[in-house]
Structure formats: structure tokens, C-alpha cells
Amino acid sequence: MACPPIDSEESLFVTPEEGAARELRNAQDMLLFSEGGHHDSYWRIANYTHLLDEHDELVEIARERDIKPRGLLQKDQSIVNGLNRFARGLLDYSRCSMTELEIFVQQRGITRKRWPSAAKLSAQLEAADDAHEFVRLLELSSEVRLGIYKYYCSHFSHMGLCQPTPPPRADTCRQLRQEVLPVFYSQCIFQIHLTYPLPKCRLTSKTASYFMALNPAYLARIRKWQVCVYHEADSIDENTGPPEPCVDG
């Protein structure tokens, strides 16, 4: 398949909006994430703080997630905290019994306050969750680390990725980059954007430049493709994805 000429001044991030999106962590710009969206939205964790100003939308999303107000905070702030914990895959302590909360506190070595309530124990546990760090990944065996990378990348493997930047875990150090990226490229689905008319489809310039710049060793590991074909009349926007469903291959 022939590729169109690539403009030397064109890069993967050619607009101010795209460049800014790489740094934003506000869910208003990347709520949950969408297929073919910003190049690194696929790994971002949703943040619902902006919904404090959108009560009806906040309540609707909370209802879908079965998140209820809890603790000592105001109702909307409590719901936002619950949604943010839901997005991070953390336990909802409001669903736990007093006995379970006391066991969690004891197991984690948290100093229990005198005459604790369920709300106070939940607040202590949530604070411990936020402060928790795991810094011994590289001390694990290579087999265990590989299992962790596969689980990590499995969260991205159900969607077509549009010229994605590497996942942040691969940017931590050289060793992790060498270990994570082979798993990432072998498990995930990568979009190829083509232009009409058939059968002389051509790669769009951004698609061509992305794969031409990719390390050949990683390119060889890709096994899953999603082909997106645009009609000439379509407005091609590789930032928001194809106007019609793609074909997986």
C-alpha cells in the first residue's frame, strides 16, 4: 500500500489543543476516554471533580455507578470522591460493615481512634489508600512483573488506539520501557486511517508518520489492527476518531 508524502513540518501533535491535551488531567477534557480520542487519553484515569458544578449530571453518573453520598462531606463532594475512587478501582468502604472496617484498620496498622464511627474509619482507610506507594516492583521476579504488565495493558486492549503515546509505566525507567512496551504493542489494537477511493486507499499523513517513526521491533509485535477508511467528503479528524465504525483485523 502506497503512502502519501509526509510534510516535514507536520508532527503527531500539530495543534495547540492536541499539545495541551497531553498535559491535562481534567475529566472535562477526557472523561473516561473515547476510542480514537487524544493520543494518550487511553491510559488516563477519569476525574469527576469538574462535575461539582453540574449537579444533575453528577447525580446521573453516580446512579449508573451505584455511588451514594457517604461520610462527613457535603453530598456532591462525597459523590465526586466516590466516583474518583470507583475510577481508580478502589474499595467503597461505605458498603463495609463496622466489623470489616475494624479488621481493615487493624490489618493495615492504622491507629484506631477512640470510639470510632464507620465514617471515621472509612476516612482513615481512604487516607491510607491515597498515601499508599509500592516501590518494590523491580524486586519481583520477571515472571510476576510480566503478569503485572499484561494485566496493566489489558485495560487498553479492548479499544482501537489512535497513534498512542507509550503508557506512562513504560516511561519510568529504561528497564520498565524494555519490559512493558513489547507487551503493550502485542496486546493492544492499533488504528490505521486510510483515505478513499478504494482500491487505492492511502495512509493518512499522521498514520504514516506514526508507524514510520515506530521502532521496527515494536511494529513487528503488533497483531491487532483496526482499519478506518474515510470517504473524500468526510472531514478527517484523527483527534476524535473516524466518522463511521472501523473494521477490526
Coordinates of C-alpha atoms in Angstrom, one line a residue:
M1 CA 0.0 0.0 0.0
A2 CA 1.5 3.3 -1.0
C3 CA 1.9 6.1 1.5
P4 CA 1.4 9.8 0.7
P5 CA 4.3 12.1 1.0
I6 CA 4.8 13.3 4.6
D7 CA 5.1 17.0 5.3
S8 CA 8.3 17.6 7.1
E9 CA 6.7 20.3 9.2
E10 CA 3.9 18.0 10.3
S11 CA 4.2 16.1 13.6
L12 CA 1.9 13.8 15.5
F13 CA 0.8 16.8 17.7
V14 CA 0.2 19.6 15.3
T15 CA -2.4 21.7 17.1
P16 CA -2.3 23.6 20.4
E17 CA -5.3 21.6 21.5
E18 CA -3.5 18.3 21.0
G19 CA -0.4 19.5 22.7
A20 CA -2.3 20.8 25.7
A21 CA -4.3 17.6 25.9
R22 CA -1.1 15.7 26.7
E23 CA -0.8 17.5 30.0
L24 CA -4.4 17.9 31.1
R25 CA -5.8 15.6 33.7
N26 CA -9.2 17.2 34.0
A27 CA -12.1 14.8 33.2
Q28 CA -13.9 17.6 31.3
D29 CA -11.4 17.1 28.5
M30 CA -11.0 13.3 28.7
L31 CA -14.0 12.0 30.7
L32 CA -13.3 8.2 30.9
F33 CA -11.7 8.3 27.4
S34 CA -13.0 7.5 23.9
E35 CA -11.8 5.4 21.1
G36 CA -9.6 7.4 18.7
G37 CA -9.5 10.3 21.1
H38 CA -6.5 12.2 22.3
H39 CA -3.3 10.2 21.8
D40 CA -2.8 9.5 25.5
S41 CA -6.3 9.5 26.8
Y42 CA -6.5 5.7 26.8
W43 CA -4.4 5.4 30.0
R44 CA -5.9 8.3 31.9
I45 CA -8.0 7.9 35.0
A46 CA -11.2 9.8 34.9
N47 CA -11.5 12.7 37.4
Y48 CA -15.1 13.9 38.1
T49 CA -14.2 17.0 40.2
H50 CA -15.5 19.3 37.4
L51 CA -19.0 17.8 37.9
L52 CA -19.3 19.7 41.2
D53 CA -20.8 22.5 39.1
E54 CA -23.1 20.1 37.2
H55 CA -25.3 18.6 39.9
D56 CA -27.8 16.8 37.6
E57 CA -25.1 15.1 35.5
L58 CA -23.2 14.2 38.6
V59 CA -26.2 12.5 40.2
E60 CA -27.0 10.7 36.9
I61 CA -23.5 9.2 36.6
A62 CA -23.4 8.3 40.3
R63 CA -26.7 6.5 39.9
E64 CA -25.3 4.5 37.0
R65 CA -22.2 3.6 39.1
D66 CA -24.4 2.9 42.2
I67 CA -22.4 5.5 44.1
K68 CA -24.2 7.1 47.1
P69 CA -23.3 10.1 49.3
R70 CA -21.3 9.0 52.3
G71 CA -19.1 10.2 55.2
L72 CA -18.9 13.7 56.6
L73 CA -18.6 15.6 53.4
Q74 CA -21.3 17.6 51.6
K75 CA -23.4 15.5 49.3
D76 CA -21.9 16.4 45.9
Q77 CA -18.3 16.4 47.1
S78 CA -19.0 13.0 48.7
I79 CA -20.3 11.6 45.4
V80 CA -17.3 13.0 43.5
N81 CA -14.9 11.3 45.9
G82 CA -16.8 8.1 45.4
L83 CA -16.7 8.3 41.6
N84 CA -13.0 9.1 41.7
R85 CA -12.3 6.1 43.9
F86 CA -14.5 4.0 41.5
A87 CA -12.4 5.1 38.6
R88 CA -9.2 4.1 40.4
G89 CA -10.6 0.7 41.2
L90 CA -10.6 1.3 45.0
L91 CA -12.9 -0.3 47.5
D92 CA -16.0 1.6 48.6
Y93 CA -15.8 1.4 52.3
S94 CA -19.4 2.7 52.7
R95 CA -20.5 -0.8 51.7
C96 CA -18.5 -2.5 54.5
S97 CA -19.8 -3.4 57.9
M98 CA -18.2 -2.0 61.1
T99 CA -16.6 -5.3 61.8
E100 CA -15.0 -5.3 58.3
L101 CA -13.7 -1.8 58.7
E102 CA -12.1 -2.6 62.1
I103 CA -10.4 -5.6 60.5
F104 CA -9.1 -3.5 57.6
V105 CA -7.8 -0.8 60.0
Q106 CA -6.0 -3.5 62.1
Q107 CA -4.5 -5.3 59.1
R108 CA -3.1 -2.1 57.8
G109 CA -1.6 -1.0 61.1
I110 CA -3.7 2.2 61.3
T111 CA -4.0 3.7 64.8
R112 CA -7.7 3.5 65.6
K113 CA -9.3 6.5 67.2
R114 CA -11.2 6.1 70.4
W115 CA -14.9 5.4 70.0
P116 CA -14.6 5.3 66.2
S117 CA -17.6 5.6 63.9
A118 CA -17.9 3.9 60.5
A119 CA -17.5 7.3 58.8
K120 CA -14.3 8.0 60.7
L121 CA -12.8 4.5 60.0
S122 CA -13.7 4.9 56.3
A123 CA -12.0 8.3 56.2
Q124 CA -8.8 6.8 57.8
L125 CA -8.8 3.9 55.3
E126 CA -9.3 6.3 52.3
A127 CA -6.5 8.5 53.5
A128 CA -4.2 5.4 53.8
D129 CA -5.2 4.4 50.2
D130 CA -4.2 7.8 48.9
A131 CA -0.9 7.7 50.7
H132 CA 0.0 4.2 49.7
E133 CA 3.0 3.6 47.5
F134 CA 4.6 0.4 46.1
V135 CA 8.2 0.9 45.3
R136 CA 9.5 -2.7 45.0
L137 CA 8.2 -3.6 41.6
L138 CA 11.7 -4.4 40.2
E139 CA 12.4 -6.7 43.2
L140 CA 9.7 -9.1 42.0
S141 CA 10.6 -11.9 39.7
S142 CA 10.4 -11.3 35.9
E143 CA 7.5 -13.7 35.6
V144 CA 5.4 -11.8 38.2
R145 CA 6.3 -8.5 36.6
L146 CA 5.3 -9.8 33.2
G147 CA 1.9 -10.8 34.6
I148 CA 1.5 -7.3 36.0
Y149 CA 2.3 -5.7 32.6
K150 CA -0.2 -8.0 30.9
Y151 CA -2.9 -7.0 33.4
Y152 CA -2.0 -3.4 33.1
C153 CA -2.2 -3.4 29.3
S154 CA -5.4 -5.5 29.3
H155 CA -7.2 -2.3 30.4
F156 CA -6.3 -0.7 27.0
S157 CA -6.6 -3.8 24.8
H158 CA -10.4 -3.6 24.1
M159 CA -10.3 -0.3 22.2
G160 CA -8.6 0.9 19.0
L161 CA -5.7 3.2 19.8
C162 CA -5.1 6.2 17.6
Q163 CA -1.3 6.8 17.3
P164 CA -0.9 6.4 21.1
T165 CA 1.9 7.7 23.1
P166 CA 3.6 5.0 25.3
P167 CA 1.8 4.2 28.5
P168 CA 3.3 6.0 31.5
R169 CA 4.6 2.9 33.2
A170 CA 7.0 2.5 30.2
D171 CA 8.4 5.9 30.8
T172 CA 9.5 5.3 34.4
C173 CA 13.0 3.9 33.5
R174 CA 14.8 2.1 30.8
Q175 CA 14.2 -1.4 32.2
L176 CA 10.5 -0.9 32.5
R177 CA 10.4 0.5 29.0
Q178 CA 12.1 -2.6 27.6
E179 CA 9.8 -4.9 29.6
V180 CA 6.4 -3.0 29.2
L181 CA 6.4 -1.9 25.5
P182 CA 6.7 -5.4 24.0
V183 CA 3.6 -6.4 26.0
F184 CA 1.8 -3.1 25.1
Y185 CA 2.3 -3.5 21.3
S186 CA 1.5 -7.2 21.2
Q187 CA -1.8 -6.9 23.2
C188 CA -3.3 -3.6 22.0
I189 CA -5.4 -2.7 18.9
F190 CA -3.9 0.0 16.7
Q191 CA -5.9 2.1 14.2
I192 CA -4.8 2.6 10.6
H193 CA -6.5 5.6 9.0
L194 CA -7.0 5.3 5.2
T195 CA -8.5 7.7 2.6
Y196 CA -10.8 6.8 -0.3
P197 CA -11.2 5.8 -3.1
L198 CA -10.9 2.0 -3.0
P199 CA -8.8 0.1 -4.0
K200 CA -6.3 2.9 -4.0
C201 CA -6.6 3.7 -0.3
R202 CA -3.6 5.6 1.1
L203 CA -2.5 6.1 4.6
T204 CA -3.3 9.5 6.1
S205 CA -0.1 11.5 6.8
K206 CA -0.4 11.2 10.5
T207 CA -0.9 7.4 10.4
A208 CA 2.1 7.1 8.0
S209 CA 4.4 9.3 10.1
Y210 CA 3.4 7.5 13.3
F211 CA 4.2 4.0 12.0
M212 CA 7.3 5.1 10.1
A213 CA 8.7 6.5 13.4
L214 CA 7.9 3.4 15.4
N215 CA 10.7 1.1 16.4
P216 CA 10.6 -1.8 13.9
A217 CA 10.9 -4.3 16.7
Y218 CA 7.7 -3.0 18.3
L219 CA 6.0 -2.7 14.9
A220 CA 6.6 -6.4 14.4
R221 CA 4.8 -7.2 17.6
I222 CA 1.5 -5.7 16.6
R223 CA -1.1 -8.4 15.9
K224 CA -4.3 -6.4 16.1
W225 CA -5.4 -3.7 13.7
Q226 CA -8.4 -1.5 13.3
V227 CA -8.8 -0.1 9.7
C228 CA -10.6 3.2 9.4
V229 CA -11.5 4.3 5.9
Y230 CA -12.6 7.9 5.2
H231 CA -14.7 9.0 2.2
E232 CA -13.2 12.0 0.4
A233 CA -16.3 14.0 1.5
D234 CA -15.7 13.2 5.2
S235 CA -13.9 15.6 7.4
I236 CA -10.9 13.7 8.6
D237 CA -10.2 14.4 12.2
E238 CA -7.7 11.9 13.7
N239 CA -8.1 13.5 17.1
T240 CA -11.7 12.4 17.6
G241 CA -11.7 9.2 15.6
P242 CA -13.4 8.0 12.4
P243 CA -16.9 9.2 11.5
E244 CA -18.0 5.6 11.0
P245 CA -17.2 2.3 12.7
C246 CA -13.8 0.8 11.9
V247 CA -13.1 -2.7 10.7
D248 CA -11.1 -4.8 13.0
G249 CA -8.5 -7.1 11.6

